[in-house]
Amino acid sequence: MNYVKPSAIRELLRLGADPEIISFGGGYPDASLFPLEQLNEVYQRAITEKGRDSLQYTVSNGTPRLREQIARRMNLDGIDCNADNVLVLQGGQQGLDLVSKMVVDRGDIIITESPTFLGALIAFNPYEPRYIDVEMDDDGMKMDDLERVLEQNPEAKLLYTVPDFQNPSGVTMSLERRKRLIELANEYDLIVLEDSPYRELRFSGEPVPPLKSMDTEGRVIFLGSFSKILAPGLRLGWAVASHELIQQLGLLKLAADTQCSTLNMSAVSLYLDTYDIDAHIASIRTAYRTKKDLMLETIRREFPASIRFTEPSGGMFTWLTFPEGFDAGAFMRQKAVPEGKVAYVPGAPFFPVNQRANHARVSYSTQSDAGIVKGIETLARLLKAAI
Ligand code: PMP
């Protein structure tokens, strides 16, 4: 429990929940994009047509039909797998817990990006790992820095990456770096945890193949999720990995919670059989692209030039870098929230090793167009006065 402390940003996010405040903080998807009517219909059918099965216990790795459907979608993304390589999870978040439970003993090294997903650190922490972080730039994790880290720490066990539209930075790892990462993972016998819940939310450029599609040694575990493409309240995600690793993770899943909700799995299977999820995802992409364009356009026009920001080609976040010495947490507490009624997530907690105060994660996913413009203009005005 010494490693399970309330996160410092919870308080700040609570401030952001005040309805008067324009919050760029939460990483929630836009609820107006949930396919409510279709989900209503498939939930009805899950009861009326398949009620006895939908309400019964099922296979702990997930219903065979849903695992097949997931495997098929993964095949289309270049990942060679079948239903036996799939474990249905209580959201991708459960995969972070189960993988660290499987792999990490106290003091083992987990290599992460710098910054990395805070929810992953929260999941890993109870297993008492030691973190070593690797520098990033606009092409993702830097491979020369990873190589240096591995030379110095060849006993490292697990490498965690969010290669597509990373939370928090919005950055995507280039193809060349993905190939190099796999070479290094093979050389140093690493398990690679590829966490990619935003992968399908690409709004410009060509998809870069998943690390899992380049894995010839069964060392990559891919985590996907229905949270950002359907709805997070379903709590459904999945892992794809070698048969051996899926069996082990399946045993841990059985011990943790027996299985995911049969009803939810049944409803999502019916949804995938009945509706065109790709058309639905295309509409989400369009909506986020429009919001991203508006936010970046406004940032470019209004912010002081000394503030850098990433240009995401998908997902929900841009990452701000303020001048050295600027404390984004203090600025939010003292200026942005009380004076401007605007919130974001200060960047420091996303660094597993050396926290840097001069960053912020800004999400465009849930704000209206007017909210985006007003919030960014207000922040810009306060920032100009402060910097
Ligand atoms: N990984 C990343 C990078 C995320 O941003 C999130 C959600 N914020 C998750 C995993 C977990 O999502 P879920 O459990 O809803 O699938």
CSV table of C-alpha atoms and ligand atoms in Angstrom, one decimal:
chain,number,residue,atom,x,y,z
A,1,MET,CA,0.0,0.0,0.0
A,2,ASN,CA,3.0,2.3,0.3
A,3,TYR,CA,3.0,2.4,-3.5
A,4,VAL,CA,-0.8,2.9,-3.8
A,5,LYS,CA,-1.2,6.6,-3.0
A,6,PRO,CA,-4.0,8.8,-4.2
A,7,SER,CA,-2.6,10.6,-7.3
A,8,ALA,CA,-1.8,14.2,-7.0
A,9,ILE,CA,-3.9,15.0,-10.0
A,10,ARG,CA,-7.2,13.7,-8.5
A,11,GLU,CA,-7.7,16.9,-6.6
A,12,LEU,CA,-7.0,18.9,-9.7
A,13,LEU,CA,-9.4,16.9,-11.8
A,14,ARG,CA,-12.0,17.4,-9.2
A,15,LEU,CA,-11.6,21.1,-9.7
A,16,GLY,CA,-12.0,20.5,-13.4
A,17,ALA,CA,-15.4,18.7,-12.7
A,18,ASP,CA,-17.0,22.0,-11.7
A,19,PRO,CA,-19.6,22.8,-14.5
A,20,GLU,CA,-18.4,26.4,-14.7
A,21,ILE,CA,-14.9,25.3,-15.6
A,22,ILE,CA,-13.8,24.5,-19.2
A,23,SER,CA,-11.9,21.3,-18.6
A,24,PHE,CA,-9.3,19.9,-21.0
A,25,GLY,CA,-8.4,17.6,-18.3
A,26,GLY,CA,-10.4,14.4,-18.4
A,27,GLY,CA,-9.4,11.7,-20.9
A,28,TYR,CA,-13.0,10.7,-21.5
A,29,PRO,CA,-14.4,10.1,-24.9
A,30,ASP,CA,-17.2,12.3,-26.2
A,31,ALA,CA,-20.4,10.7,-24.8
A,32,SER,CA,-22.5,12.2,-27.6
A,33,LEU,CA,-20.7,9.8,-30.0
A,34,PHE,CA,-21.8,6.6,-28.1
A,35,PRO,CA,-24.1,4.6,-30.4
A,36,LEU,CA,-27.0,4.7,-28.0
A,37,GLU,CA,-29.8,3.4,-30.2
A,38,GLN,CA,-27.8,0.5,-31.5
A,39,LEU,CA,-26.6,-0.5,-28.1
A,40,ASN,CA,-30.1,-0.3,-26.7
A,41,GLU,CA,-31.2,-2.6,-29.5
A,42,VAL,CA,-28.5,-5.2,-29.0
A,43,TYR,CA,-28.9,-5.2,-25.2
A,44,GLN,CA,-32.6,-5.9,-25.7
A,45,ARG,CA,-31.7,-8.7,-28.1
A,46,ALA,CA,-29.0,-10.1,-25.8
A,47,ILE,CA,-31.8,-10.7,-23.2
A,48,THR,CA,-34.8,-11.5,-25.4
A,49,GLU,CA,-33.0,-13.8,-27.9
A,50,LYS,CA,-30.1,-15.1,-25.8
A,51,GLY,CA,-31.1,-14.3,-22.3
A,52,ARG,CA,-30.3,-17.7,-20.7
A,53,ASP,CA,-26.8,-17.7,-22.2
A,54,SER,CA,-26.2,-13.9,-21.8
A,55,LEU,CA,-26.9,-14.1,-18.0
A,56,GLN,CA,-25.0,-17.4,-17.3
A,57,TYR,CA,-21.3,-17.7,-16.4
A,58,THR,CA,-19.2,-18.3,-19.5
A,59,VAL,CA,-15.6,-19.2,-20.5
A,60,SER,CA,-13.3,-17.1,-18.3
A,61,ASN,CA,-11.2,-16.0,-21.3
A,62,GLY,CA,-14.3,-14.5,-22.9
A,63,THR,CA,-17.1,-15.8,-25.0
A,64,PRO,CA,-15.8,-17.7,-28.1
A,65,ARG,CA,-17.8,-15.5,-30.5
A,66,LEU,CA,-16.4,-12.2,-29.2
A,67,ARG,CA,-12.9,-13.6,-29.2
A,68,GLU,CA,-13.3,-14.7,-32.8
A,69,GLN,CA,-14.6,-11.3,-33.7
A,70,ILE,CA,-11.7,-9.6,-32.0
A,71,ALA,CA,-9.2,-11.9,-33.7
A,72,ARG,CA,-10.7,-11.1,-37.1
A,73,ARG,CA,-10.3,-7.4,-36.5
A,74,MET,CA,-6.7,-7.9,-35.3
A,75,ASN,CA,-6.0,-10.0,-38.5
A,76,LEU,CA,-7.2,-7.0,-40.6
A,77,ASP,CA,-4.6,-4.9,-38.7
A,78,GLY,CA,-1.8,-7.3,-39.7
A,79,ILE,CA,-1.7,-9.4,-36.4
A,80,ASP,CA,-1.6,-13.1,-37.1
A,81,CYS,CA,-3.8,-14.6,-34.4
A,82,ASN,CA,-7.0,-16.6,-33.7
A,83,ALA,CA,-9.6,-16.7,-30.9
A,84,ASP,CA,-7.2,-18.7,-28.7
A,85,ASN,CA,-4.7,-15.8,-28.7
A,86,VAL,CA,-7.4,-13.5,-27.4
A,87,LEU,CA,-8.3,-12.8,-23.7
A,88,VAL,CA,-11.2,-10.5,-23.2
A,89,LEU,CA,-10.5,-8.0,-20.4
A,90,GLN,CA,-12.3,-5.6,-18.1
A,91,GLY,CA,-10.9,-2.8,-20.3
A,92,GLY,CA,-7.3,-2.5,-21.3
A,93,GLN,CA,-6.6,-1.3,-17.8
A,94,GLN,CA,-7.1,-4.9,-16.5
A,95,GLY,CA,-4.4,-6.0,-18.9
A,96,LEU,CA,-1.9,-3.6,-17.3
A,97,ASP,CA,-2.6,-5.1,-14.0
A,98,LEU,CA,-2.6,-8.8,-15.1
A,99,VAL,CA,0.6,-8.4,-17.2
A,100,SER,CA,2.5,-6.8,-14.3
A,101,LYS,CA,1.1,-9.5,-12.0
A,102,MET,CA,2.4,-12.1,-14.4
A,103,VAL,CA,5.8,-10.6,-15.1
A,104,VAL,CA,7.0,-8.3,-12.3
A,105,ASP,CA,8.6,-9.2,-9.1
A,106,ARG,CA,9.6,-6.6,-6.6
A,107,GLY,CA,12.5,-4.5,-7.9
A,108,ASP,CA,12.2,-5.7,-11.5
A,109,ILE,CA,12.8,-3.1,-14.1
A,110,ILE,CA,9.9,-1.8,-16.3
A,111,ILE,CA,11.0,0.4,-19.1
A,112,THR,CA,8.5,3.1,-20.1
A,113,GLU,CA,8.3,6.1,-22.3
A,114,SER,CA,8.9,9.5,-20.7
A,115,PRO,CA,6.2,10.7,-20.2
A,116,THR,CA,4.0,7.6,-20.0
A,117,PHE,CA,0.3,6.8,-19.3
A,118,LEU,CA,-0.4,7.5,-15.6
A,119,GLY,CA,-3.0,4.7,-15.4
A,120,ALA,CA,-0.2,2.2,-16.3
A,121,LEU,CA,2.0,3.5,-13.5
A,122,ILE,CA,-0.9,3.1,-11.1
A,123,ALA,CA,-1.5,-0.5,-12.2
A,124,PHE,CA,2.2,-1.4,-12.1
A,125,ASN,CA,3.0,0.2,-8.7
A,126,PRO,CA,1.6,-2.4,-6.4
A,127,TYR,CA,4.0,-4.9,-7.8
A,128,GLU,CA,6.9,-2.6,-6.7
A,129,PRO,CA,8.8,-2.4,-10.0
A,130,ARG,CA,11.8,-0.1,-10.6
A,131,TYR,CA,11.1,2.3,-13.5
A,132,ILE,CA,13.6,3.4,-16.1
A,133,ASP,CA,12.3,5.8,-18.7
A,134,VAL,CA,13.3,6.5,-22.2
A,135,GLU,CA,13.3,9.8,-23.9
A,136,MET,CA,10.7,10.5,-26.6
A,137,ASP,CA,10.5,12.9,-29.6
A,138,ASP,CA,7.9,13.4,-32.3
A,139,ASP,CA,8.6,9.9,-33.6
A,140,GLY,CA,8.1,8.2,-30.2
A,141,MET,CA,10.5,6.4,-27.9
A,142,LYS,CA,14.1,7.2,-29.0
A,143,MET,CA,15.9,4.0,-29.9
A,144,ASP,CA,19.4,5.2,-29.2
A,145,ASP,CA,18.3,6.0,-25.6
A,146,LEU,CA,16.5,2.6,-25.3
A,147,GLU,CA,19.7,0.9,-26.5
A,148,ARG,CA,21.7,2.8,-23.8
A,149,VAL,CA,19.2,1.8,-21.1
A,150,LEU,CA,19.3,-1.8,-22.2
A,151,GLU,CA,23.1,-1.9,-22.3
A,152,GLN,CA,23.2,-0.6,-18.7
A,153,ASN,CA,20.2,-2.7,-17.5
A,154,PRO,CA,20.2,-6.0,-19.5
A,155,GLU,CA,18.1,-7.6,-16.8
A,156,ALA,CA,15.1,-5.4,-17.6
A,157,LYS,CA,12.0,-7.5,-18.0
A,158,LEU,CA,9.1,-5.5,-19.4
A,159,LEU,CA,8.9,-2.7,-21.8
A,160,TYR,CA,5.7,-0.7,-21.8
A,161,THR,CA,4.7,1.5,-24.7
A,162,VAL,CA,1.7,3.3,-26.1
A,163,PRO,CA,2.9,3.6,-29.7
A,164,ASP,CA,-0.2,5.2,-31.3
A,165,PHE,CA,-1.3,8.7,-30.3
A,166,GLN,CA,0.1,8.2,-26.9
A,167,ASN,CA,-1.6,9.2,-23.7
A,168,PRO,CA,-0.4,11.8,-22.7
A,169,SER,CA,1.7,13.1,-25.5
A,170,GLY,CA,-0.3,12.4,-28.6
A,171,VAL,CA,2.8,11.1,-30.3
A,172,THR,CA,3.0,8.0,-32.6
A,173,MET,CA,6.1,5.8,-32.9
A,174,SER,CA,7.6,5.6,-36.4
A,175,LEU,CA,7.8,2.4,-38.4
A,176,GLU,CA,11.6,2.4,-38.3
A,177,ARG,CA,11.6,2.7,-34.5
A,178,ARG,CA,9.1,-0.1,-34.1
A,179,LYS,CA,11.3,-2.4,-36.1
A,180,ARG,CA,14.3,-1.4,-34.0
A,181,LEU,CA,12.3,-1.9,-30.8
A,182,ILE,CA,11.5,-5.5,-31.8
A,183,GLU,CA,15.1,-6.2,-32.6
A,184,LEU,CA,16.2,-4.9,-29.2
A,185,ALA,CA,13.4,-6.8,-27.4
A,186,ASN,CA,14.6,-10.0,-29.1
A,187,GLU,CA,18.2,-9.3,-28.2
A,188,TYR,CA,17.5,-8.5,-24.6
A,189,ASP,CA,14.7,-11.0,-24.1
A,190,LEU,CA,12.0,-8.4,-23.1
A,191,ILE,CA,8.3,-8.8,-22.8
A,192,VAL,CA,6.8,-5.9,-24.7
A,193,LEU,CA,3.4,-4.5,-23.6
A,194,GLU,CA,1.9,-2.6,-26.5
A,195,ASP,CA,-1.1,-0.6,-25.2
A,196,SER,CA,-3.0,0.8,-28.0
A,197,PRO,CA,-6.6,1.9,-27.1
A,198,TYR,CA,-6.5,4.9,-29.5
A,199,ARG,CA,-5.1,3.0,-32.5
A,200,GLU,CA,-8.3,3.1,-34.5
A,201,LEU,CA,-8.8,6.8,-34.0
A,202,ARG,CA,-6.3,7.9,-36.7
A,203,PHE,CA,-7.5,11.1,-38.5
A,204,SER,CA,-4.5,11.7,-40.8
A,205,GLY,CA,-1.7,9.8,-42.4
A,206,GLU,CA,-1.3,6.1,-42.9
A,207,PRO,CA,-1.5,3.6,-40.0
A,208,VAL,CA,1.8,2.3,-38.8
A,209,PRO,CA,1.8,-1.5,-38.3
A,210,PRO,CA,1.4,-2.6,-34.7
A,211,LEU,CA,4.5,-4.0,-32.9
A,212,LYS,CA,2.6,-7.2,-32.4
A,213,SER,CA,2.5,-7.7,-36.2
A,214,MET,CA,6.3,-7.7,-36.2
A,215,ASP,CA,6.7,-10.1,-33.3
A,216,THR,CA,8.2,-13.4,-34.4
A,217,GLU,CA,9.1,-14.7,-30.9
A,218,GLY,CA,5.8,-14.4,-29.1
A,219,ARG,CA,7.1,-11.6,-26.8
A,220,VAL,CA,4.6,-8.8,-27.6
A,221,ILE,CA,1.3,-8.5,-25.7
A,222,PHE,CA,-1.1,-6.2,-27.5
A,223,LEU,CA,-3.8,-4.5,-25.5
A,224,GLY,CA,-6.9,-3.1,-27.3
A,225,SER,CA,-10.2,-1.6,-26.0
A,226,PHE,CA,-13.8,-0.9,-26.9
A,227,SER,CA,-13.7,2.1,-24.6
A,228,LYS,CA,-12.7,4.7,-27.3
A,229,ILE,CA,-14.5,3.1,-30.2
A,230,LEU,CA,-17.8,2.1,-28.5
A,231,ALA,CA,-18.1,3.2,-24.9
A,232,PRO,CA,-15.9,2.9,-21.8
A,233,GLY,CA,-18.7,2.0,-19.5
A,234,LEU,CA,-18.9,-1.4,-21.2
A,235,ARG,CA,-15.6,-2.2,-19.5
A,236,LEU,CA,-14.4,-4.4,-22.4
A,237,GLY,CA,-11.0,-4.6,-23.8
A,238,TRP,CA,-8.7,-7.4,-24.9
A,239,ALA,CA,-5.2,-8.8,-24.9
A,240,VAL,CA,-3.7,-10.6,-27.9
A,241,ALA,CA,-0.5,-12.7,-27.3
A,242,SER,CA,1.1,-16.1,-27.8
A,243,HIS,CA,-1.0,-19.0,-26.7
A,244,GLU,CA,1.3,-19.6,-23.7
A,245,LEU,CA,1.1,-16.0,-22.4
A,246,ILE,CA,-2.7,-15.9,-22.9
A,247,GLN,CA,-3.1,-19.1,-20.9
A,248,GLN,CA,-1.1,-17.6,-18.1
A,249,LEU,CA,-2.9,-14.3,-18.2
A,250,GLY,CA,-6.2,-16.2,-18.4
A,251,LEU,CA,-5.4,-18.0,-15.1
A,252,LEU,CA,-4.8,-14.6,-13.5
A,253,LYS,CA,-8.0,-13.2,-15.0
A,254,LEU,CA,-9.9,-16.2,-13.6
A,255,ALA,CA,-8.5,-15.6,-10.1
A,256,ALA,CA,-9.1,-11.8,-10.3
A,257,ASP,CA,-12.7,-11.7,-11.5
A,258,THR,CA,-13.8,-15.0,-13.1
A,259,GLN,CA,-14.7,-13.4,-16.4
A,260,CYS,CA,-16.1,-10.2,-18.0
A,261,SER,CA,-19.8,-9.6,-17.9
A,262,THR,CA,-21.4,-12.2,-20.2
A,263,LEU,CA,-24.2,-9.8,-21.0
A,264,ASN,CA,-21.8,-7.1,-22.1
A,265,MET,CA,-19.8,-9.5,-24.2
A,266,SER,CA,-23.0,-10.8,-25.7
A,267,ALA,CA,-24.3,-7.3,-26.5
A,268,VAL,CA,-21.0,-6.3,-28.1
A,269,SER,CA,-20.9,-9.4,-30.2
A,270,LEU,CA,-24.4,-8.7,-31.5
A,271,TYR,CA,-23.4,-5.1,-32.2
A,272,LEU,CA,-20.4,-6.3,-34.2
A,273,ASP,CA,-22.6,-8.8,-36.1
A,274,THR,CA,-25.4,-6.3,-36.8
A,275,TYR,CA,-23.8,-2.9,-37.3
A,276,ASP,CA,-20.8,-1.5,-39.2
A,277,ILE,CA,-18.4,-0.6,-36.4
A,278,ASP,CA,-15.9,0.8,-38.9
A,279,ALA,CA,-18.5,3.3,-40.2
A,280,HIS,CA,-19.1,4.2,-36.6
A,281,ILE,CA,-15.3,4.6,-35.9
A,282,ALA,CA,-15.1,6.8,-39.0
A,283,SER,CA,-17.6,9.2,-37.6
A,284,ILE,CA,-15.7,9.4,-34.3
A,285,ARG,CA,-12.5,10.1,-36.2
A,286,THR,CA,-14.1,12.9,-38.1
A,287,ALA,CA,-15.5,14.4,-34.9
A,288,TYR,CA,-12.1,14.3,-33.1
A,289,ARG,CA,-10.2,15.6,-36.2
A,290,THR,CA,-12.4,18.6,-36.3
A,291,LYS,CA,-11.9,19.3,-32.6
A,292,LYS,CA,-8.1,18.7,-32.8
A,293,ASP,CA,-7.9,21.1,-35.8
A,294,LEU,CA,-9.8,23.8,-34.0
A,295,MET,CA,-7.7,23.4,-30.8
A,296,LEU,CA,-4.3,23.5,-32.6
A,297,GLU,CA,-5.4,26.4,-34.8
A,298,THR,CA,-6.4,28.4,-31.7
A,299,ILE,CA,-3.2,27.4,-29.9
A,300,ARG,CA,-1.1,28.4,-32.8
A,301,ARG,CA,-2.8,31.8,-33.1
A,302,GLU,CA,-3.1,32.6,-29.4
A,303,PHE,CA,-0.3,31.0,-27.4
A,304,PRO,CA,3.1,32.6,-26.7
A,305,ALA,CA,5.6,31.2,-29.2
A,306,SER,CA,7.7,29.8,-26.4
A,307,ILE,CA,5.2,27.1,-25.7
A,308,ARG,CA,5.6,24.0,-27.8
A,309,PHE,CA,2.8,21.5,-28.5
A,310,THR,CA,2.6,18.2,-30.3
A,311,GLU,CA,0.6,17.6,-33.5
A,312,PRO,CA,-1.3,14.4,-33.0
A,313,SER,CA,-2.5,12.4,-36.0
A,314,GLY,CA,-5.1,10.6,-34.0
A,315,GLY,CA,-6.4,10.1,-30.5
A,316,MET,CA,-7.5,12.7,-28.0
A,317,PHE,CA,-4.5,14.6,-26.6
A,318,THR,CA,-1.9,17.3,-27.3
A,319,TRP,CA,1.1,17.8,-25.0
A,320,LEU,CA,2.3,21.2,-24.1
A,321,THR,CA,5.9,22.1,-23.2
A,322,PHE,CA,6.3,25.3,-21.4
A,323,PRO,CA,9.7,27.1,-20.9
A,324,GLU,CA,12.1,25.6,-18.3
A,325,GLY,CA,11.2,26.7,-14.8
A,326,PHE,CA,7.5,27.1,-15.5
A,327,ASP,CA,5.3,25.0,-13.1
A,328,ALA,CA,2.1,23.9,-14.9
A,329,GLY,CA,0.6,22.5,-11.7
A,330,ALA,CA,1.1,25.8,-9.7
A,331,PHE,CA,-0.1,27.8,-12.7
A,332,MET,CA,-3.3,25.8,-12.9
A,333,ARG,CA,-4.0,26.0,-9.2
A,334,GLN,CA,-3.2,29.7,-8.9
A,335,LYS,CA,-4.3,31.1,-12.2
A,336,ALA,CA,-5.9,28.9,-14.8
A,337,VAL,CA,-8.7,27.5,-12.5
A,338,PRO,CA,-9.4,30.4,-10.2
A,339,GLU,CA,-9.0,33.3,-12.7
A,340,GLY,CA,-9.7,31.7,-16.0
A,341,LYS,CA,-12.0,28.8,-15.1
A,342,VAL,CA,-10.0,26.5,-17.3
A,343,ALA,CA,-8.4,23.2,-16.4
A,344,TYR,CA,-5.9,20.7,-17.9
A,345,VAL,CA,-3.8,17.9,-16.5
A,346,PRO,CA,-0.4,19.1,-15.3
A,347,GLY,CA,2.3,16.9,-16.8
A,348,ALA,CA,4.5,16.0,-13.8
A,349,PRO,CA,2.8,12.8,-12.7
A,350,PHE,CA,3.2,11.3,-16.2
A,351,PHE,CA,6.9,11.0,-15.6
A,352,PRO,CA,7.8,7.8,-13.8
A,353,VAL,CA,11.3,8.9,-12.8
A,354,ASN,CA,12.2,12.5,-13.0
A,355,GLN,CA,9.0,14.5,-12.9
A,356,ARG,CA,9.1,17.6,-15.0
A,357,ALA,CA,6.8,20.4,-14.1
A,358,ASN,CA,6.8,22.4,-17.3
A,359,HIS,CA,4.3,20.2,-19.2
A,360,ALA,CA,0.5,19.7,-19.5
A,361,ARG,CA,-1.8,17.3,-21.2
A,362,VAL,CA,-4.6,18.9,-23.0
A,363,SER,CA,-7.6,16.9,-24.3
A,364,TYR,CA,-9.9,18.1,-27.1
A,365,SER,CA,-12.2,15.1,-27.0
A,366,THR,CA,-15.1,16.4,-24.9
A,367,GLN,CA,-15.3,20.2,-25.3
A,368,SER,CA,-17.7,21.9,-27.7
A,369,ASP,CA,-16.1,24.1,-30.4
A,370,ALA,CA,-17.0,27.2,-28.5
A,371,GLY,CA,-15.5,25.7,-25.3
A,372,ILE,CA,-12.3,24.9,-27.1
A,373,VAL,CA,-11.8,28.4,-28.5
A,374,LYS,CA,-12.8,30.2,-25.2
A,375,GLY,CA,-10.7,27.9,-23.1
A,376,ILE,CA,-7.6,28.2,-25.2
A,377,GLU,CA,-8.0,32.0,-25.6
A,378,THR,CA,-8.4,32.4,-21.8
A,379,LEU,CA,-5.3,30.2,-21.1
A,380,ALA,CA,-3.4,32.1,-23.7
A,381,ARG,CA,-4.2,35.4,-22.0
A,382,LEU,CA,-3.1,34.2,-18.6
A,383,LEU,CA,0.0,32.5,-20.0
A,384,LYS,CA,1.1,35.7,-21.8
A,385,ALA,CA,0.9,37.5,-18.5
A,386,ALA,CA,2.8,34.8,-16.7
A,387,ILE,CA,5.6,33.9,-19.1
B,1,PMP,N1,-4.2,2.7,-21.9
B,1,PMP,C1,-4.2,3.9,-22.2
B,1,PMP,C2,-3.0,4.5,-22.8
B,1,PMP,C3,-5.4,4.7,-21.9
B,1,PMP,O1,-5.3,6.0,-22.2
B,1,PMP,C4,-6.5,4.1,-21.3
B,1,PMP,C5,-7.7,4.9,-20.9
B,1,PMP,N2,-7.6,6.1,-20.6
B,1,PMP,C6,-6.4,2.7,-21.0
B,1,PMP,C7,-5.2,2.0,-21.3
B,1,PMP,C8,-7.5,2.0,-20.3
B,1,PMP,O2,-8.7,2.1,-20.9
B,1,PMP,P1,-9.8,1.0,-20.7
B,1,PMP,O3,-9.5,0.2,-19.5
B,1,PMP,O4,-11.1,1.8,-20.6
B,1,PMP,O5,-9.8,0.1,-21.9
